[in-house]
């Protein structure tokens, strides 16, 4: 049975704010709904909020977010022009990867965000987002930087900005991937 998606932003955002569908709600400070242009041509999807995001209630505001902001500037995109979301809306403890049940609990929210924004291209940041959107068979190390067309939409998987903080060599590849975004 196909899951019913939200028809408007107000309904969606209110449902995310009060969600208690998985254990991540127990320790959250703030839900991180997503932000940006709700009619964006480009959408970025990460895995989940980190500590800074949990405190501020905004996606990609920590160290990884600062790297993303630099990348946006470098390729001539303003943060306000894109929409940024995560697979899960609450911070997994210790920044661990979200678990299957947690991603499943948030799936209706993310699918609704994609439906409402209706972007032309979705940038998948990291393995978790790539597997959640494209499927388990997709390995970020094998398909990163490859433009994939699926279900009438364009996807571009690349490294998660947090991975760049751990491995400087990935910054060049991340940069190359982002330059593939059509203007």
Tab-separated table of C-alpha atoms in Angstrom:
chain	number	residue	atom	x	y	z
A	1	UNK	CA	0.000	0.000	0.000
A	2	UNK	CA	1.379	3.415	-0.994
A	3	UNK	CA	1.972	5.719	1.950
A	4	UNK	CA	-0.128	8.893	1.986
A	5	UNK	CA	2.038	11.964	1.534
A	6	UNK	CA	1.385	15.428	2.911
A	7	UNK	CA	-0.358	17.817	0.540
A	8	UNK	CA	0.973	21.120	1.907
A	9	UNK	CA	3.880	22.557	3.865
A	10	UNK	CA	1.905	23.601	6.940
A	11	UNK	CA	0.500	20.103	7.449
A	12	UNK	CA	3.910	18.513	6.814
A	13	UNK	CA	5.905	20.808	9.096
A	14	UNK	CA	3.369	20.562	11.939
A	15	UNK	CA	3.452	16.756	11.715
A	16	UNK	CA	7.256	16.702	11.812
A	17	UNK	CA	7.356	19.020	14.855
A	18	UNK	CA	5.112	16.751	16.943
A	19	UNK	CA	6.392	13.409	15.624
A	20	UNK	CA	7.041	10.650	18.138
A	21	UNK	CA	7.161	7.775	15.633
A	22	UNK	CA	10.634	6.541	16.661
A	23	UNK	CA	13.048	6.647	19.592
A	24	UNK	CA	15.016	9.628	18.189
A	25	UNK	CA	12.326	11.982	19.539
A	26	UNK	CA	13.262	11.072	23.126
A	27	UNK	CA	16.568	12.957	23.189
A	28	UNK	CA	16.105	15.716	20.627
A	29	UNK	CA	16.394	19.389	21.457
A	30	UNK	CA	14.850	20.561	18.194
A	31	UNK	CA	13.453	18.831	15.162
A	32	UNK	CA	15.373	19.747	11.998
A	33	UNK	CA	12.673	19.970	9.349
A	34	UNK	CA	14.732	21.375	6.501
A	35	UNK	CA	15.038	24.834	5.016
A	36	UNK	CA	15.465	26.884	1.917
A	37	UNK	CA	13.543	27.681	-1.225
A	38	UNK	CA	10.402	25.545	-1.242
A	39	UNK	CA	10.310	25.845	-5.043
A	40	UNK	CA	14.010	25.110	-5.528
A	41	UNK	CA	15.354	23.485	-8.668
A	42	UNK	CA	18.076	21.866	-6.540
A	43	UNK	CA	17.548	19.901	-3.330
A	44	UNK	CA	20.274	18.558	-1.048
A	45	UNK	CA	19.583	15.571	1.192
A	46	UNK	CA	21.877	14.560	4.047
A	47	UNK	CA	21.494	11.785	6.585
A	48	UNK	CA	20.487	13.515	9.819
A	49	UNK	CA	21.125	16.399	12.176
A	50	UNK	CA	24.345	16.687	14.157
A	51	UNK	CA	24.839	18.414	17.505
A	52	UNK	CA	24.782	21.995	16.158
A	53	UNK	CA	21.716	21.256	14.030
A	54	UNK	CA	19.905	19.697	17.009
A	55	UNK	CA	20.510	22.855	19.039
A	56	UNK	CA	19.573	25.346	16.300
A	57	UNK	CA	16.852	23.346	14.515
A	58	UNK	CA	18.470	24.042	11.111
A	59	UNK	CA	20.254	21.683	8.708
A	60	UNK	CA	23.975	21.908	7.996
A	61	UNK	CA	24.973	24.691	10.393
A	62	UNK	CA	27.964	22.968	12.011
A	63	UNK	CA	31.453	22.439	10.603
A	64	UNK	CA	30.137	20.345	7.687
A	65	UNK	CA	27.594	23.061	6.956
A	66	UNK	CA	30.329	25.682	6.788
A	67	UNK	CA	32.054	23.536	4.137
A	68	UNK	CA	28.776	23.326	2.213
A	69	UNK	CA	28.372	27.092	2.380
A	70	UNK	CA	31.894	27.507	0.930
A	71	UNK	CA	31.033	25.051	-1.849
A	72	UNK	CA	27.799	26.923	-2.634
A	73	UNK	CA	29.730	30.167	-2.883
A	74	UNK	CA	32.387	28.564	-5.070
A	75	UNK	CA	29.883	27.247	-7.607
A	76	UNK	CA	27.723	30.358	-7.561
A	77	UNK	CA	24.708	29.039	-5.644
A	78	UNK	CA	23.098	30.876	-2.750
A	79	UNK	CA	21.933	28.731	0.171
A	80	UNK	CA	18.531	30.466	-0.063
A	81	UNK	CA	18.117	29.202	-3.648
A	82	UNK	CA	18.218	25.506	-2.731
A	83	UNK	CA	16.245	23.320	-0.339
A	84	UNK	CA	18.168	21.295	2.254
A	85	UNK	CA	16.699	18.314	4.107
A	86	UNK	CA	17.810	15.150	5.875
A	87	UNK	CA	16.695	11.533	5.791
A	88	UNK	CA	15.836	11.725	9.522
A	89	UNK	CA	14.643	14.870	11.264
A	90	UNK	CA	16.064	14.223	14.756
A	91	UNK	CA	19.680	13.681	15.797
A	92	UNK	CA	20.829	10.092	16.183
A	93	UNK	CA	22.773	9.727	19.469
A	94	UNK	CA	26.511	10.189	19.111
A	95	UNK	CA	26.065	11.071	15.435
A	96	UNK	CA	25.627	7.385	14.578
A	97	UNK	CA	23.933	6.466	11.298
A	98	UNK	CA	20.148	6.416	11.480
A	99	UNK	CA	18.690	2.939	11.964
A	100	UNK	CA	16.229	1.370	9.522
A	101	UNK	CA	13.188	1.897	11.768
A	102	UNK	CA	14.141	5.556	12.264
A	103	UNK	CA	14.515	6.140	8.519
A	104	UNK	CA	11.223	4.348	7.902
A	105	UNK	CA	9.485	6.585	10.464
A	106	UNK	CA	10.723	9.701	8.614
A	107	UNK	CA	10.242	8.349	5.083
A	108	UNK	CA	6.793	9.942	4.662
A	109	UNK	CA	8.262	13.319	5.640
A	110	UNK	CA	11.188	13.173	3.221
A	111	UNK	CA	9.036	11.865	0.355
A	112	UNK	CA	6.566	14.696	1.025
A	113	UNK	CA	9.371	17.270	1.004
A	114	UNK	CA	10.603	15.954	-2.346
A	115	UNK	CA	7.054	15.979	-3.726
A	116	UNK	CA	6.329	19.524	-2.506
A	117	UNK	CA	9.664	21.058	-3.581
A	118	UNK	CA	9.617	19.072	-6.843
A	119	UNK	CA	13.289	19.785	-7.630
A	120	UNK	CA	14.886	19.071	-10.985
A	121	UNK	CA	17.996	17.642	-9.344
A	122	UNK	CA	18.640	16.076	-5.947
A	123	UNK	CA	22.160	16.006	-4.516
A	124	UNK	CA	22.505	12.997	-2.221
A	125	UNK	CA	25.064	13.679	0.495
A	126	UNK	CA	26.698	10.464	1.625
A	127	UNK	CA	25.948	6.779	1.760
A	128	UNK	CA	22.858	6.911	3.989
A	129	UNK	CA	20.994	9.392	1.761
A	130	UNK	CA	22.105	7.597	-1.405
A	131	UNK	CA	20.920	4.180	-0.231
A	132	UNK	CA	17.674	5.568	1.210
A	133	UNK	CA	16.705	7.352	-2.009
A	134	UNK	CA	18.218	5.200	-4.757
A	135	UNK	CA	18.340	1.797	-3.061
A	136	UNK	CA	20.574	-0.451	-0.982
A	137	UNK	CA	22.466	-1.655	-4.056
A	138	UNK	CA	24.018	1.799	-4.586
A	139	UNK	CA	27.467	2.257	-3.043
A	140	UNK	CA	28.600	5.869	-2.643
A	141	UNK	CA	32.203	4.933	-3.403
A	142	UNK	CA	31.179	3.365	-6.730
A	143	UNK	CA	28.595	5.905	-7.983
A	144	UNK	CA	29.732	9.173	-6.406
A	145	UNK	CA	29.840	11.893	-9.006
A	146	UNK	CA	27.632	9.955	-11.427
A	147	UNK	CA	24.461	11.629	-12.645
A	148	UNK	CA	21.621	9.143	-12.308
A	149	UNK	CA	18.166	9.523	-13.843
A	150	UNK	CA	15.453	7.653	-11.995
A	151	UNK	CA	11.684	8.108	-11.953
A	152	UNK	CA	11.945	11.258	-14.073
A	153	UNK	CA	14.363	13.006	-11.730
A	154	UNK	CA	18.117	13.617	-11.773
A	155	UNK	CA	20.224	12.514	-8.792
A	156	UNK	CA	23.847	13.292	-8.050
A	157	UNK	CA	25.357	11.259	-5.206
A	158	UNK	CA	28.463	12.707	-3.571
A	159	UNK	CA	30.287	12.582	-0.271
A	160	UNK	CA	28.675	13.944	2.857
A	161	UNK	CA	30.445	17.166	3.886
A	162	UNK	CA	31.299	15.577	7.271
A	163	UNK	CA	33.405	12.994	5.390
A	164	UNK	CA	35.464	15.872	3.986
A	165	UNK	CA	36.369	16.912	7.522
A	166	UNK	CA	37.843	13.441	8.133
A	167	UNK	CA	39.527	13.048	4.739
A	168	UNK	CA	40.910	16.162	3.021
A	169	UNK	CA	41.447	14.253	-0.267
A	170	UNK	CA	37.685	13.943	-0.711
A	171	UNK	CA	37.257	17.739	-0.921
A	172	UNK	CA	38.500	17.855	-4.511
A	173	UNK	CA	36.133	15.053	-5.553
A	174	UNK	CA	33.218	16.726	-3.743
A	175	UNK	CA	34.011	20.000	-5.503
A	176	UNK	CA	34.188	18.248	-8.908
A	177	UNK	CA	30.837	16.596	-8.235
A	178	UNK	CA	29.136	19.878	-7.368
A	179	UNK	CA	30.456	21.542	-10.537
A	180	UNK	CA	28.302	19.027	-12.452
A	181	UNK	CA	25.145	20.725	-11.190
A	182	UNK	CA	23.530	22.339	-14.225
A	183	UNK	CA	23.270	26.108	-13.900
